[in-house]
Coordinates of C-alpha atoms and ligand atoms in Angstrom, one line a residue:
X49 CA -8.4 66.6 -39.9
X50 CA -7.8 63.7 -37.3
X51 CA -11.2 61.0 -37.9
X52 CA -12.8 58.7 -35.2
X53 CA -12.7 55.1 -36.7
X54 CA -14.0 51.9 -35.9
X55 CA -12.4 49.0 -38.0
X56 CA -13.1 45.3 -37.4
X57 CA -10.6 42.1 -37.0
X58 CA -7.4 43.7 -36.2
X59 CA -5.3 40.7 -35.2
X60 CA -4.1 40.0 -38.2
X61 CA -3.8 40.7 -41.0
X62 CA -4.9 44.2 -43.0
X63 CA -6.7 44.7 -39.9
X64 CA -4.0 45.1 -37.9
X65 CA -1.6 47.2 -40.1
X66 CA -3.6 50.0 -41.4
X67 CA -4.8 49.8 -37.4
X68 CA -1.5 50.5 -36.7
X69 CA -0.5 52.8 -39.2
X70 CA -3.8 54.9 -39.0
X71 CA -3.1 55.0 -35.2
X72 CA -0.2 56.9 -36.2
X73 CA -1.3 59.2 -38.5
X74 CA -3.1 60.6 -35.3
X75 CA -6.7 59.3 -36.1
X76 CA -8.2 57.4 -33.2
X77 CA -8.8 54.3 -33.8
X78 CA -10.8 51.7 -32.3
X79 CA -10.3 47.8 -33.5
X80 CA -12.5 44.9 -32.8
X81 CA -10.6 41.9 -31.6
X82 CA -11.9 38.2 -30.5
X83 CA -10.0 37.0 -28.3
X84 CA -8.2 38.8 -25.7
X85 CA -7.4 42.9 -26.5
X86 CA -3.5 43.9 -26.9
X87 CA -1.9 46.6 -25.0
X88 CA -1.3 48.3 -27.5
X89 CA -1.7 52.2 -26.3
X90 CA -2.1 53.9 -29.9
X91 CA -5.1 51.4 -30.7
X92 CA -8.8 51.1 -28.5
X93 CA -9.4 47.5 -28.4
X94 CA -12.8 46.4 -28.2
X95 CA -14.5 42.4 -28.0
X96 CA -16.4 41.9 -31.3
X97 CA -17.5 39.1 -32.6
X98 CA -19.8 39.1 -35.5
X99 CA -21.7 36.2 -35.2
X100 CA -23.0 38.0 -32.1
X101 CA -25.7 40.8 -32.2
X102 CA -24.9 41.8 -28.5
X103 CA -21.7 42.5 -28.9
X104 CA -21.7 44.8 -32.2
X105 CA -24.3 46.7 -30.3
X106 CA -21.6 47.0 -27.2
X107 CA -18.7 48.1 -29.3
X108 CA -20.3 50.9 -31.4
X109 CA -22.4 51.7 -27.7
X110 CA -18.6 51.8 -26.6
X111 CA -17.3 53.8 -29.3
X112 CA -20.3 56.9 -29.1
X113 CA -19.8 56.7 -25.2
X114 CA -15.8 57.7 -25.6
X115 CA -16.3 59.5 -28.9
X116 CA -19.6 60.6 -29.3
X117 CA -19.0 60.2 -33.3
X118 CA -17.8 57.9 -35.1
X119 CA -16.1 59.7 -39.1
X120 CA -15.0 55.9 -40.7
X121 CA -16.6 52.5 -39.9
X122 CA -13.9 50.1 -41.7
X123 CA -15.9 46.9 -42.6
X124 CA -12.6 44.4 -42.2
X125 CA -12.9 41.4 -40.9
X126 CA -14.0 38.4 -42.1
X127 CA -13.0 34.6 -43.0
X128 CA -12.4 31.9 -45.8
X129 CA -14.0 28.6 -46.1
X130 CA -13.1 26.3 -49.0
X131 CA -14.7 23.1 -50.7
X132 CA -17.4 21.8 -52.9
X133 CA -20.4 23.0 -53.1
X134 CA -22.3 19.6 -53.1
X135 CA -20.5 18.1 -49.9
X136 CA -19.4 20.6 -48.1
X137 CA -21.0 20.9 -44.4
X138 CA -24.2 23.3 -43.8
X139 CA -22.5 24.5 -40.5
X140 CA -19.4 25.9 -42.9
X141 CA -21.5 26.9 -45.2
X142 CA -23.9 29.1 -43.0
X143 CA -20.4 30.2 -40.8
X144 CA -19.3 32.1 -43.9
X145 CA -21.9 33.5 -44.8
X146 CA -23.2 34.1 -40.7
X147 CA -19.2 35.9 -40.3
X148 CA -18.6 38.2 -43.4
X149 CA -22.1 39.0 -45.4
X150 CA -24.8 39.0 -42.2
X151 CA -21.9 40.3 -39.3
X152 CA -21.2 43.1 -41.9
X153 CA -25.0 44.2 -42.5
X154 CA -25.1 43.9 -38.6
X155 CA -22.5 46.0 -37.6
X156 CA -23.6 48.6 -40.5
X157 CA -27.0 48.8 -39.1
X158 CA -25.8 50.0 -36.1
X159 CA -23.8 52.4 -37.1
X160 CA -25.6 54.3 -39.3
X161 CA -27.9 56.1 -37.3
X162 CA -25.0 57.3 -35.8
X163 CA -23.8 58.6 -39.5
X164 CA -27.2 60.4 -40.2
X165 CA -26.9 61.9 -36.9
X166 CA -23.4 63.7 -36.8
X167 CA -24.5 64.3 -40.6
X168 CA -21.7 62.1 -42.6
X169 CA -19.5 59.6 -42.4
X170 CA -17.8 56.8 -44.7
X171 CA -18.2 52.9 -44.6
X172 CA -15.4 51.1 -46.3
X173 CA -16.1 47.6 -47.4
X174 CA -14.1 44.8 -47.9
X175 CA -14.9 42.8 -51.5
X176 CA -12.3 40.8 -52.9
X177 CA -11.8 39.7 -56.3
X178 CA -14.2 36.2 -55.8
X179 CA -17.1 39.0 -54.7
X180 CA -16.3 40.2 -58.8
X181 CA -16.1 36.5 -60.0
X182 CA -16.8 33.1 -59.0
X183 CA -14.1 31.4 -57.5
X184 CA -14.1 27.1 -57.9
X185 CA -14.1 25.4 -54.5
X186 CA -14.6 29.0 -52.7
X187 CA -18.6 29.7 -53.5
X188 CA -19.5 30.8 -50.2
X189 CA -16.7 33.0 -49.5
X190 CA -17.0 34.2 -53.4
X191 CA -21.1 34.0 -52.5
X192 CA -20.9 36.8 -49.4
X193 CA -18.5 38.4 -51.2
X194 CA -21.0 38.7 -53.8
X195 CA -23.6 40.2 -51.3
X196 CA -21.5 42.7 -50.0
X197 CA -21.1 44.3 -53.4
X198 CA -24.9 44.5 -53.6
X199 CA -25.6 45.5 -50.2
X200 CA -22.9 48.4 -50.5
X201 CA -24.2 49.4 -54.0
X202 CA -28.0 49.8 -52.8
X203 CA -26.2 51.8 -49.9
X204 CA -25.0 54.1 -51.7
X205 CA -27.6 55.4 -53.4
X206 CA -30.0 54.9 -50.1
X207 CA -27.7 57.2 -47.8
X208 CA -25.6 59.9 -49.8
X209 CA -28.1 62.1 -49.2
X210 CA -26.9 62.3 -45.3
X211 CA -23.6 62.7 -46.8
X212 CA -22.7 59.0 -45.8
X213 CA -20.2 57.7 -48.5
X214 CA -19.5 54.3 -49.1
X215 CA -16.3 52.1 -50.3
X216 CA -15.9 49.2 -51.9
X217 CA -12.3 47.5 -51.4
X218 CA -11.1 43.8 -53.8
X219 CA -8.0 42.9 -52.9
X220 CA -6.5 40.4 -55.0
X221 CA -3.9 37.6 -53.4
X222 CA -2.6 39.3 -50.2
X223 CA -0.2 37.3 -47.8
X224 CA -2.1 37.6 -44.7
X225 CA -3.1 35.0 -41.9
X226 CA -6.1 34.1 -44.5
X227 CA -4.7 31.0 -45.6
X228 CA -4.2 29.6 -42.5
X229 CA -7.6 30.6 -41.2
X230 CA -9.7 28.9 -44.0
X231 CA -12.1 26.1 -42.9
X232 CA -11.4 23.4 -45.7
X233 CA -13.4 20.3 -46.3
X234 CA -11.6 17.6 -47.4
X235 CA -13.7 14.4 -47.1
X236 CA -11.6 11.5 -46.1
X237 CA -9.3 9.7 -49.2
X238 CA -11.5 7.0 -48.6
X239 CA -14.5 8.4 -48.8
X240 CA -14.4 8.2 -53.0
X241 CA -15.5 12.4 -52.2
X242 CA -16.2 12.7 -56.1
X243 CA -14.7 16.1 -55.9
X244 CA -11.8 15.6 -53.1
X245 CA -9.1 15.1 -55.8
X246 CA -10.2 18.4 -58.0
X247 CA -10.4 20.0 -54.9
X248 CA -7.3 19.6 -53.3
X249 CA -5.9 20.1 -56.9
X250 CA -7.4 23.1 -56.8
X251 CA -6.1 23.8 -53.0
X252 CA -3.1 24.1 -54.5
X253 CA -3.5 26.9 -56.9
X254 CA -5.3 28.7 -54.6
X255 CA -2.5 28.3 -51.2
X256 CA 0.4 29.2 -53.6
X257 CA -1.3 32.4 -54.8
X258 CA -2.4 33.6 -51.5
X259 CA 1.5 32.6 -50.4
X260 CA 3.2 34.2 -53.9
X261 CA 0.7 37.6 -52.6
X262 CA 1.6 40.8 -51.9
X263 CA 2.5 42.3 -47.8
X264 CA -0.4 43.4 -46.5
X265 CA 1.3 46.7 -45.4
X266 CA 1.0 48.3 -49.5
X267 CA -3.4 47.7 -48.9
X268 CA -3.3 49.4 -45.6
X269 CA -1.3 52.3 -46.8
X270 CA -3.9 52.2 -49.5
X271 CA -6.2 52.4 -47.1
X272 CA -5.2 55.0 -45.3
X273 CA -4.6 57.3 -47.7
X274 CA -8.7 56.0 -48.8
X275 CA -9.4 57.1 -45.4
X276 CA -7.9 60.7 -45.1
X277 CA -8.6 61.2 -49.2
X278 CA -12.1 64.1 -49.5
X279 CA -13.6 62.4 -52.0
X280 CA -12.7 58.4 -52.1
X281 CA -14.0 56.4 -55.0
X282 CA -16.3 54.5 -54.9
X283 CA -14.1 51.1 -55.4
X284 CA -10.6 50.6 -55.1
X285 CA -9.2 47.3 -56.7
X286 CA -6.3 46.6 -55.0
X287 CA -4.0 43.8 -56.9
X288 CA -1.9 42.9 -58.9
X289 CA -1.6 42.7 -63.3
X290 CA -3.0 40.5 -64.2
X291 CA -6.1 40.0 -62.1
X292 CA -6.6 43.6 -62.3
X293 CA -6.4 42.1 -65.7
X294 CA -9.2 38.6 -65.0
X295 CA -11.7 41.9 -64.0
X296 CA -11.8 43.5 -67.4
X297 CA -11.8 40.3 -69.1
X298 CA -14.8 38.9 -67.2
X299 CA -16.4 41.5 -68.9
X300 CA -15.3 41.8 -72.3
X301 CA -14.7 38.0 -73.2
X302 CA -17.4 35.4 -74.3
X303 CA -18.5 33.8 -70.8
X304 CA -17.4 30.8 -72.2
X305 CA -14.3 31.6 -72.7
X306 CA -13.0 34.0 -69.9
X307 CA -14.3 30.1 -68.0
X308 CA -11.8 28.5 -70.1
X309 CA -9.2 30.7 -69.1
X310 CA -10.1 30.8 -65.0
X311 CA -10.6 26.7 -64.7
X312 CA -7.2 26.7 -66.9
X313 CA -5.5 28.7 -63.5
X314 CA -7.4 26.3 -61.2
X315 CA -5.9 23.5 -62.1
X316 CA -10.0 22.5 -63.1
X317 CA -10.3 19.6 -65.9
Ligands
LIG404 N1 -5.7 38.3 -47.6 C1 -5.9 37.7 -49.0 O1 -5.4 37.8 -50.2 C2 -8.0 38.6 -49.2 C3 -7.6 38.8 -50.2 C4 -9.1 39.2 -50.8 C5 -10.2 39.9 -49.9 N2 -9.6 39.6 -48.4 C6 -10.3 40.1 -47.8 O2 -9.8 40.8 -46.6 C7 -10.5 41.3 -45.1 C8 -9.5 40.5 -44.2 O3 -8.8 39.8 -44.4 P1 -7.0 39.3 -43.9 O4 -6.4 38.8 -45.6 O5 -6.4 40.4 -43.0 O6 -7.5 38.0 -43.3 P2 -7.0 37.6 -41.3 O7 -5.5 37.5 -41.5 O8 -7.2 36.2 -41.3 O9 -7.7 38.6 -40.4 C9 -9.1 38.5 -40.8 C10 -9.7 38.8 -39.6 O10 -11.0 38.8 -39.2 C11 -11.3 38.8 -37.9 N3 -12.2 37.5 -38.2 C12 -12.6 36.7 -38.8 N4 -13.9 36.0 -37.8 C13 -14.2 36.9 -37.2 C14 -16.2 36.6 -36.4 N5 -16.6 36.0 -36.2 N6 -15.8 38.3 -35.7 C15 -15.1 39.1 -35.6 N7 -13.8 39.0 -35.8 C16 -13.7 37.6 -37.3 C17 -9.6 37.7 -37.4 O11 -10.0 37.7 -35.9 P3 -9.4 36.6 -35.0 O12 -7.9 36.3 -35.2 O13 -10.3 36.1 -33.8 O14 -9.7 35.1 -35.9 C18 -8.7 38.7 -38.1 O15 -8.6 39.9 -37.1 C19 -11.2 39.6 -45.8 O16 -12.6 40.4 -45.1 C20 -11.1 39.3 -46.8 O17 -12.1 38.4 -46.9 C21 -8.4 39.0 -48.5

């Protein structure tokens, strides 16, 4: 059955690839961008910034005006900050949480009455492996994704009686614009910042992992299957064997041992 899909953040990465594949499969795709909309005739572009509640309301109102329903909401858009907890500017911390968490919350709340009134729907929320374990020097990114995890689990229980499904996606490392767009806080080298040296070392690992990550089309293809599946699972971890193993190890190993393994990976001394 062809669906009306609203997907956020289709200017690059997973969003771009998934919007194209979904439209090619015959679904009606509304994709949000912050800058000038593209001209792809298969996709309906909507201007929306997760930091701007007015633009969120407008985007939903436009889809409703044109289609009268939203079958699937894909909360994909997000950004990434990196830096030490102690010295990262408050502005970066707020930007991280406002975009990745509160933006998702505002849009979801806007779409919920639509799905309730039409008798069902599916909400797909992008978390991360970083939403299952705290990642060093990505604390606010991880915190935002943990928040999405808790929000999604609670939401699932509140809205199951309205036949609205909630699916969590946990990608591992993928080669998208995520790295280039990351807002890092690196103190000037002469500032005696107590974290700089360690952060630079860890950032090197993070960027290498992402550069060697999978291509986003792999996730996009999986997302199409999830959208078209009658009974999707509650969660999909789409990651390398090592990253999936890390998720399992976190729950079975003693905490200290797991922390040592993670610290070793991120070259934390
Ligand atoms: N790549 C990975 O390894 C990875 C791993 C785990 C989870 N994820 C998650 O996957 C999702 C997609 O990321 P990606 O890797 O595809 O990154 P990406 O290529 O950087 O794409 C992010 C998208 O989000 C949009 N966006 C950013 N801030 C926004 C805002 N304030 N309002 C509206 N849209 C905004 C961007 O639009 P602009 O072009 O306007 O900035 C862009 O379209 C994110 O939720 C990310 O956290 C990615």
